[in-house]
Amino acid sequence: MSAAAQAQQKRVLIIDDDSSVLKLLSSALERKSIVAAGAGNGADALAAVKACRFDVIILDLGLPDIHGLELIHKLRETTPDARVVIITADTTSETLLRAIREQAFEYIRKPFDIREVVDIIQLAAGAIDEP
């Protein structure tokens, strides 16, 4: 892959404490030539965004060390331009409203259709390049 192609390649951070979700999403994204990294908790996610730039962050709200909506604030300090896509089993309207206030790009309920999630991630990554 050329240096220009590598520079254009999108990077996604998947934050979920369920290793099967991390593997499923990572595999699906890599088939679309999207570089995916995973983090199983908030602390690992914060370390990842400090070490590398990500275009899109996939965030599960139910993490073992911090609630995902609280984590968004901390992620924004390091990577303000990344699009955040929330994936959660929490279907309460209060959580949805908080996600909107936190400027989540999209809110997806579990269980999810992997094709739909990949399409949304590609859309979010493409929105980075728009003026």
Short mmCIF file of N, CA and C in Angstrom, two decimals:
data_model
loop_
_atom_site.label_atom_id
_atom_site.label_comp_id
_atom_site.label_asym_id
_atom_site.label_seq_id
_atom_site.Cartn_x
_atom_site.Cartn_y
_atom_site.Cartn_z
N MET A 1 0.86 -1.18 0.00
CA MET A 1 0.00 0.00 0.00
C MET A 1 0.89 1.23 0.00
N SER A 2 0.58 2.20 -0.84
CA SER A 2 1.38 3.41 -0.95
C SER A 2 1.22 4.28 0.30
N ALA A 3 2.14 5.21 0.47
CA ALA A 3 2.08 6.12 1.62
C ALA A 3 0.82 6.97 1.57
N ALA A 4 0.42 7.39 0.36
CA ALA A 4 -0.80 8.19 0.22
C ALA A 4 -2.03 7.38 0.61
N ALA A 5 -2.06 6.12 0.20
CA ALA A 5 -3.20 5.26 0.55
C ALA A 5 -3.25 5.02 2.05
N GLN A 6 -2.08 4.84 2.66
CA GLN A 6 -2.06 4.65 4.12
C GLN A 6 -2.54 5.90 4.84
N ALA A 7 -2.19 7.08 4.32
CA ALA A 7 -2.61 8.33 4.94
C ALA A 7 -4.13 8.49 4.85
N GLN A 8 -4.74 7.95 3.77
CA GLN A 8 -6.18 8.05 3.58
C GLN A 8 -6.94 6.97 4.34
N GLN A 9 -6.25 5.92 4.77
CA GLN A 9 -6.91 4.81 5.44
C GLN A 9 -7.52 5.27 6.77
N LYS A 10 -8.75 4.90 6.99
CA LYS A 10 -9.46 5.32 8.18
C LYS A 10 -9.13 4.40 9.36
N ARG A 11 -9.13 4.99 10.56
CA ARG A 11 -8.83 4.26 11.79
C ARG A 11 -10.02 4.34 12.72
N VAL A 12 -10.39 3.20 13.27
CA VAL A 12 -11.54 3.11 14.16
C VAL A 12 -11.11 2.47 15.48
N LEU A 13 -11.54 3.07 16.57
CA LEU A 13 -11.33 2.50 17.89
C LEU A 13 -12.66 1.94 18.37
N ILE A 14 -12.66 0.66 18.72
CA ILE A 14 -13.86 -0.01 19.23
C ILE A 14 -13.68 -0.17 20.73
N ILE A 15 -14.59 0.40 21.51
CA ILE A 15 -14.51 0.33 22.97
C ILE A 15 -15.71 -0.49 23.44
N ASP A 16 -15.44 -1.71 23.87
CA ASP A 16 -16.50 -2.61 24.34
C ASP A 16 -15.85 -3.65 25.23
N ASP A 17 -16.48 -3.98 26.35
CA ASP A 17 -15.92 -4.97 27.26
C ASP A 17 -16.26 -6.41 26.84
N ASP A 18 -17.02 -6.58 25.78
CA ASP A 18 -17.37 -7.91 25.27
C ASP A 18 -16.39 -8.25 24.14
N SER A 19 -15.50 -9.21 24.40
CA SER A 19 -14.47 -9.55 23.43
C SER A 19 -15.06 -10.07 22.11
N SER A 20 -16.21 -10.71 22.16
CA SER A 20 -16.82 -11.20 20.91
C SER A 20 -17.28 -10.04 20.03
N VAL A 21 -17.77 -8.96 20.64
CA VAL A 21 -18.16 -7.77 19.88
C VAL A 21 -16.91 -7.12 19.27
N LEU A 22 -15.84 -7.04 20.04
CA LEU A 22 -14.59 -6.47 19.53
C LEU A 22 -14.11 -7.25 18.31
N LYS A 23 -14.11 -8.58 18.41
CA LYS A 23 -13.63 -9.42 17.30
C LYS A 23 -14.54 -9.30 16.09
N LEU A 24 -15.84 -9.32 16.29
CA LEU A 24 -16.80 -9.23 15.19
C LEU A 24 -16.64 -7.91 14.43
N LEU A 25 -16.63 -6.80 15.17
CA LEU A 25 -16.50 -5.49 14.53
C LEU A 25 -15.14 -5.31 13.87
N SER A 26 -14.08 -5.72 14.55
CA SER A 26 -12.74 -5.59 13.98
C SER A 26 -12.63 -6.35 12.66
N SER A 27 -13.11 -7.58 12.65
CA SER A 27 -13.05 -8.40 11.45
C SER A 27 -13.86 -7.79 10.31
N ALA A 28 -15.07 -7.33 10.60
CA ALA A 28 -15.91 -6.73 9.57
C ALA A 28 -15.28 -5.46 9.00
N LEU A 29 -14.67 -4.65 9.85
CA LEU A 29 -14.05 -3.41 9.39
C LEU A 29 -12.79 -3.68 8.58
N GLU A 30 -12.00 -4.64 9.01
CA GLU A 30 -10.77 -4.94 8.28
C GLU A 30 -11.08 -5.47 6.88
N ARG A 31 -12.21 -6.16 6.70
CA ARG A 31 -12.62 -6.60 5.36
C ARG A 31 -12.93 -5.40 4.46
N LYS A 32 -13.20 -4.25 5.05
CA LYS A 32 -13.47 -3.02 4.30
C LYS A 32 -12.23 -2.12 4.25
N SER A 33 -11.08 -2.67 4.61
CA SER A 33 -9.80 -1.94 4.63
C SER A 33 -9.81 -0.77 5.60
N ILE A 34 -10.51 -0.94 6.71
CA ILE A 34 -10.52 0.04 7.78
C ILE A 34 -9.71 -0.53 8.93
N VAL A 35 -8.73 0.22 9.40
CA VAL A 35 -7.89 -0.23 10.50
C VAL A 35 -8.69 -0.11 11.79
N ALA A 36 -8.77 -1.21 12.54
CA ALA A 36 -9.54 -1.24 13.77
C ALA A 36 -8.65 -1.62 14.94
N ALA A 37 -8.84 -0.91 16.05
CA ALA A 37 -8.17 -1.23 17.31
C ALA A 37 -9.26 -1.40 18.35
N GLY A 38 -8.97 -2.16 19.38
CA GLY A 38 -9.98 -2.40 20.41
C GLY A 38 -9.50 -2.02 21.79
N ALA A 39 -10.47 -1.70 22.65
CA ALA A 39 -10.21 -1.41 24.05
C ALA A 39 -11.38 -1.98 24.85
N GLY A 40 -11.07 -2.66 25.94
CA GLY A 40 -12.10 -3.30 26.74
C GLY A 40 -12.61 -2.47 27.90
N ASN A 41 -12.02 -1.29 28.11
CA ASN A 41 -12.47 -0.42 29.19
C ASN A 41 -12.05 1.03 28.89
N GLY A 42 -12.51 1.93 29.73
CA GLY A 42 -12.24 3.34 29.51
C GLY A 42 -10.77 3.71 29.61
N ALA A 43 -10.07 3.12 30.56
CA ALA A 43 -8.64 3.44 30.73
C ALA A 43 -7.84 3.05 29.49
N ASP A 44 -8.11 1.86 28.95
CA ASP A 44 -7.41 1.43 27.74
C ASP A 44 -7.78 2.31 26.55
N ALA A 45 -9.03 2.74 26.49
CA ALA A 45 -9.48 3.61 25.41
C ALA A 45 -8.75 4.95 25.44
N LEU A 46 -8.63 5.52 26.64
CA LEU A 46 -7.93 6.80 26.77
C LEU A 46 -6.46 6.67 26.39
N ALA A 47 -5.83 5.57 26.76
CA ALA A 47 -4.44 5.33 26.37
C ALA A 47 -4.32 5.20 24.85
N ALA A 48 -5.29 4.54 24.24
CA ALA A 48 -5.25 4.34 22.78
C ALA A 48 -5.37 5.67 22.04
N VAL A 49 -6.28 6.55 22.46
CA VAL A 49 -6.44 7.82 21.74
C VAL A 49 -5.26 8.77 21.98
N LYS A 50 -4.55 8.57 23.07
CA LYS A 50 -3.34 9.37 23.30
C LYS A 50 -2.19 8.89 22.43
N ALA A 51 -2.21 7.59 22.09
CA ALA A 51 -1.13 7.00 21.31
C ALA A 51 -1.34 7.10 19.80
N CYS A 52 -2.60 7.25 19.37
CA CYS A 52 -2.90 7.19 17.94
C CYS A 52 -4.14 8.01 17.62
N ARG A 53 -4.21 8.54 16.39
CA ARG A 53 -5.37 9.28 15.93
C ARG A 53 -6.41 8.31 15.38
N PHE A 54 -7.68 8.53 15.76
CA PHE A 54 -8.78 7.72 15.24
C PHE A 54 -9.80 8.64 14.59
N ASP A 55 -10.37 8.15 13.49
CA ASP A 55 -11.41 8.90 12.78
C ASP A 55 -12.78 8.67 13.41
N VAL A 56 -13.01 7.44 13.84
CA VAL A 56 -14.30 7.05 14.41
C VAL A 56 -14.05 6.25 15.68
N ILE A 57 -14.89 6.49 16.68
CA ILE A 57 -14.84 5.73 17.92
C ILE A 57 -16.19 5.05 18.11
N ILE A 58 -16.16 3.73 18.23
CA ILE A 58 -17.36 2.94 18.51
C ILE A 58 -17.37 2.73 20.01
N LEU A 59 -18.42 3.16 20.67
CA LEU A 59 -18.43 3.18 22.13
C LEU A 59 -19.63 2.46 22.72
N ASP A 60 -19.35 1.43 23.50
CA ASP A 60 -20.38 0.77 24.29
C ASP A 60 -20.53 1.58 25.57
N LEU A 61 -21.74 1.81 26.00
CA LEU A 61 -21.95 2.63 27.20
C LEU A 61 -21.69 1.86 28.50
N GLY A 62 -21.88 0.55 28.48
CA GLY A 62 -21.72 -0.24 29.70
C GLY A 62 -20.32 -0.78 29.85
N LEU A 63 -19.40 0.05 30.31
CA LEU A 63 -18.02 -0.37 30.51
C LEU A 63 -17.77 -0.66 31.99
N PRO A 64 -16.79 -1.49 32.30
CA PRO A 64 -16.58 -1.86 33.71
C PRO A 64 -16.03 -0.75 34.59
N ASP A 65 -15.32 0.23 34.01
CA ASP A 65 -14.67 1.24 34.85
C ASP A 65 -15.27 2.64 34.75
N ILE A 66 -16.11 2.89 33.74
CA ILE A 66 -16.70 4.22 33.56
C ILE A 66 -17.90 4.09 32.64
N HIS A 67 -18.90 4.92 32.84
CA HIS A 67 -20.04 4.92 31.93
C HIS A 67 -19.60 5.59 30.62
N GLY A 68 -20.02 5.04 29.52
CA GLY A 68 -19.60 5.54 28.22
C GLY A 68 -19.90 7.01 27.98
N LEU A 69 -21.03 7.50 28.50
CA LEU A 69 -21.34 8.92 28.30
C LEU A 69 -20.38 9.82 29.07
N GLU A 70 -19.84 9.35 30.17
CA GLU A 70 -18.81 10.11 30.89
C GLU A 70 -17.48 10.03 30.14
N LEU A 71 -17.24 8.90 29.52
CA LEU A 71 -15.99 8.70 28.79
C LEU A 71 -15.91 9.63 27.57
N ILE A 72 -17.04 9.95 26.96
CA ILE A 72 -17.02 10.81 25.78
C ILE A 72 -16.31 12.13 26.07
N HIS A 73 -16.59 12.73 27.22
CA HIS A 73 -15.92 14.00 27.58
C HIS A 73 -14.41 13.84 27.56
N LYS A 74 -13.93 12.79 28.16
CA LYS A 74 -12.48 12.56 28.24
C LYS A 74 -11.89 12.28 26.87
N LEU A 75 -12.62 11.53 26.04
CA LEU A 75 -12.13 11.24 24.69
C LEU A 75 -12.05 12.51 23.86
N ARG A 76 -13.03 13.38 24.01
CA ARG A 76 -13.08 14.63 23.23
C ARG A 76 -11.88 15.54 23.55
N GLU A 77 -11.36 15.46 24.76
CA GLU A 77 -10.20 16.28 25.11
C GLU A 77 -8.99 15.91 24.26
N THR A 78 -8.85 14.63 23.96
CA THR A 78 -7.70 14.15 23.21
C THR A 78 -7.96 14.09 21.71
N THR A 79 -9.16 13.74 21.33
CA THR A 79 -9.49 13.55 19.93
C THR A 79 -10.82 14.21 19.58
N PRO A 80 -10.84 15.55 19.55
CA PRO A 80 -12.10 16.28 19.38
C PRO A 80 -12.79 16.07 18.03
N ASP A 81 -12.05 15.70 17.00
CA ASP A 81 -12.64 15.57 15.67
C ASP A 81 -13.20 14.18 15.36
N ALA A 82 -12.92 13.21 16.21
CA ALA A 82 -13.40 11.86 15.94
C ALA A 82 -14.91 11.79 16.07
N ARG A 83 -15.53 11.04 15.20
CA ARG A 83 -16.98 10.80 15.28
C ARG A 83 -17.21 9.66 16.25
N VAL A 84 -18.18 9.82 17.15
CA VAL A 84 -18.48 8.79 18.14
C VAL A 84 -19.80 8.13 17.77
N VAL A 85 -19.74 6.81 17.61
CA VAL A 85 -20.91 6.00 17.34
C VAL A 85 -21.16 5.15 18.58
N ILE A 86 -22.32 5.31 19.18
CA ILE A 86 -22.64 4.58 20.40
C ILE A 86 -23.39 3.30 20.04
N ILE A 87 -22.93 2.20 20.64
CA ILE A 87 -23.61 0.92 20.51
C ILE A 87 -23.92 0.45 21.92
N THR A 88 -25.21 0.22 22.20
CA THR A 88 -25.58 -0.12 23.57
C THR A 88 -26.87 -0.93 23.63
N ALA A 89 -27.02 -1.64 24.72
CA ALA A 89 -28.28 -2.34 25.00
C ALA A 89 -29.24 -1.44 25.76
N ASP A 90 -28.76 -0.30 26.21
CA ASP A 90 -29.59 0.65 26.96
C ASP A 90 -30.53 1.37 25.98
N THR A 91 -31.82 1.14 26.14
CA THR A 91 -32.79 1.70 25.20
C THR A 91 -33.63 2.81 25.82
N THR A 92 -33.21 3.34 26.95
CA THR A 92 -34.01 4.38 27.59
C THR A 92 -33.89 5.69 26.82
N SER A 93 -34.97 6.45 26.82
CA SER A 93 -34.95 7.72 26.11
C SER A 93 -33.98 8.71 26.77
N GLU A 94 -33.80 8.60 28.07
CA GLU A 94 -32.85 9.48 28.77
C GLU A 94 -31.43 9.27 28.24
N THR A 95 -31.05 8.03 28.04
CA THR A 95 -29.71 7.74 27.53
C THR A 95 -29.57 8.24 26.10
N LEU A 96 -30.59 8.04 25.29
CA LEU A 96 -30.56 8.54 23.92
C LEU A 96 -30.40 10.06 23.90
N LEU A 97 -31.14 10.76 24.73
CA LEU A 97 -31.03 12.22 24.78
C LEU A 97 -29.65 12.67 25.24
N ARG A 98 -29.09 11.97 26.23
CA ARG A 98 -27.73 12.31 26.67
C ARG A 98 -26.72 12.09 25.56
N ALA A 99 -26.91 11.02 24.80
CA ALA A 99 -26.01 10.74 23.68
C ALA A 99 -26.08 11.86 22.64
N ILE A 100 -27.28 12.33 22.37
CA ILE A 100 -27.46 13.43 21.42
C ILE A 100 -26.77 14.69 21.95
N ARG A 101 -26.94 14.97 23.23
CA ARG A 101 -26.30 16.15 23.83
C ARG A 101 -24.77 16.05 23.75
N GLU A 102 -24.27 14.83 23.81
CA GLU A 102 -22.82 14.62 23.73
C GLU A 102 -22.33 14.58 22.28
N GLN A 103 -23.23 14.87 21.37
CA GLN A 103 -22.93 14.95 19.94
C GLN A 103 -22.47 13.62 19.35
N ALA A 104 -23.11 12.55 19.77
CA ALA A 104 -22.83 11.26 19.17
C ALA A 104 -23.27 11.31 17.70
N PHE A 105 -22.46 10.74 16.84
CA PHE A 105 -22.78 10.71 15.41
C PHE A 105 -23.98 9.81 15.15
N GLU A 106 -24.05 8.69 15.87
CA GLU A 106 -25.15 7.73 15.70
C GLU A 106 -25.31 6.93 16.99
N TYR A 107 -26.49 6.41 17.18
CA TYR A 107 -26.84 5.63 18.38
C TYR A 107 -27.45 4.33 17.88
N ILE A 108 -26.79 3.21 18.14
CA ILE A 108 -27.23 1.91 17.64
C ILE A 108 -27.54 1.01 18.83
N ARG A 109 -28.69 0.38 18.77
CA ARG A 109 -29.10 -0.51 19.86
C ARG A 109 -28.64 -1.94 19.60
N LYS A 110 -28.19 -2.61 20.68
CA LYS A 110 -27.86 -4.03 20.61
C LYS A 110 -29.15 -4.82 20.80
N PRO A 111 -29.31 -5.95 20.18
CA PRO A 111 -28.40 -6.53 19.18
C PRO A 111 -28.46 -5.73 17.88
N PHE A 112 -27.36 -5.75 17.16
CA PHE A 112 -27.26 -4.94 15.95
C PHE A 112 -26.99 -5.82 14.73
N ASP A 113 -27.28 -5.25 13.57
CA ASP A 113 -26.97 -5.88 12.30
C ASP A 113 -25.57 -5.41 11.91
N ILE A 114 -24.63 -6.32 11.75
CA ILE A 114 -23.24 -5.94 11.50
C ILE A 114 -23.09 -5.14 10.21
N ARG A 115 -23.87 -5.45 9.19
CA ARG A 115 -23.79 -4.68 7.94
C ARG A 115 -24.21 -3.24 8.16
N GLU A 116 -25.25 -3.04 8.95
CA GLU A 116 -25.71 -1.69 9.25
C GLU A 116 -24.64 -0.91 10.01
N VAL A 117 -24.01 -1.56 10.97
CA VAL A 117 -22.98 -0.90 11.76
C VAL A 117 -21.79 -0.51 10.88
N VAL A 118 -21.36 -1.41 10.01
CA VAL A 118 -20.24 -1.11 9.11
C VAL A 118 -20.60 0.06 8.19
N ASP A 119 -21.82 0.07 7.67
CA ASP A 119 -22.26 1.19 6.82
C ASP A 119 -22.21 2.52 7.58
N ILE A 120 -22.67 2.51 8.83
CA ILE A 120 -22.66 3.73 9.64
C ILE A 120 -21.23 4.18 9.92
N ILE A 121 -20.35 3.23 10.20
CA ILE A 121 -18.95 3.58 10.45
C ILE A 121 -18.32 4.19 9.20
N GLN A 122 -18.61 3.60 8.05
CA GLN A 122 -18.07 4.15 6.80
C GLN A 122 -18.62 5.56 6.56
N LEU A 123 -19.89 5.76 6.83
CA LEU A 123 -20.49 7.08 6.70
C LEU A 123 -19.83 8.07 7.66
N ALA A 124 -19.63 7.66 8.90
CA ALA A 124 -18.98 8.53 9.89
C ALA A 124 -17.55 8.86 9.47
N ALA A 125 -16.82 7.87 8.99
CA ALA A 125 -15.43 8.10 8.55
C ALA A 125 -15.40 9.02 7.34
N GLY A 126 -16.35 8.88 6.44
CA GLY A 126 -16.42 9.75 5.27
C GLY A 126 -16.76 11.17 5.62
N ALA A 127 -17.54 11.36 6.69
CA ALA A 127 -17.92 12.71 7.13
C ALA A 127 -16.72 13.50 7.63
N ILE A 128 -15.67 12.81 8.01
CA ILE A 128 -14.44 13.47 8.47
C ILE A 128 -13.85 14.30 7.34
N ASP A 129 -13.93 13.80 6.12
CA ASP A 129 -13.30 14.46 4.98
C ASP A 129 -14.12 15.62 4.42
N GLU A 130 -15.37 15.74 4.83
CA GLU A 130 -16.23 16.80 4.29
C GLU A 130 -15.86 18.14 4.91
N PRO A 131 -15.99 19.22 4.14
CA PRO A 131 -15.67 20.56 4.68
C PRO A 131 -16.65 21.00 5.73
#
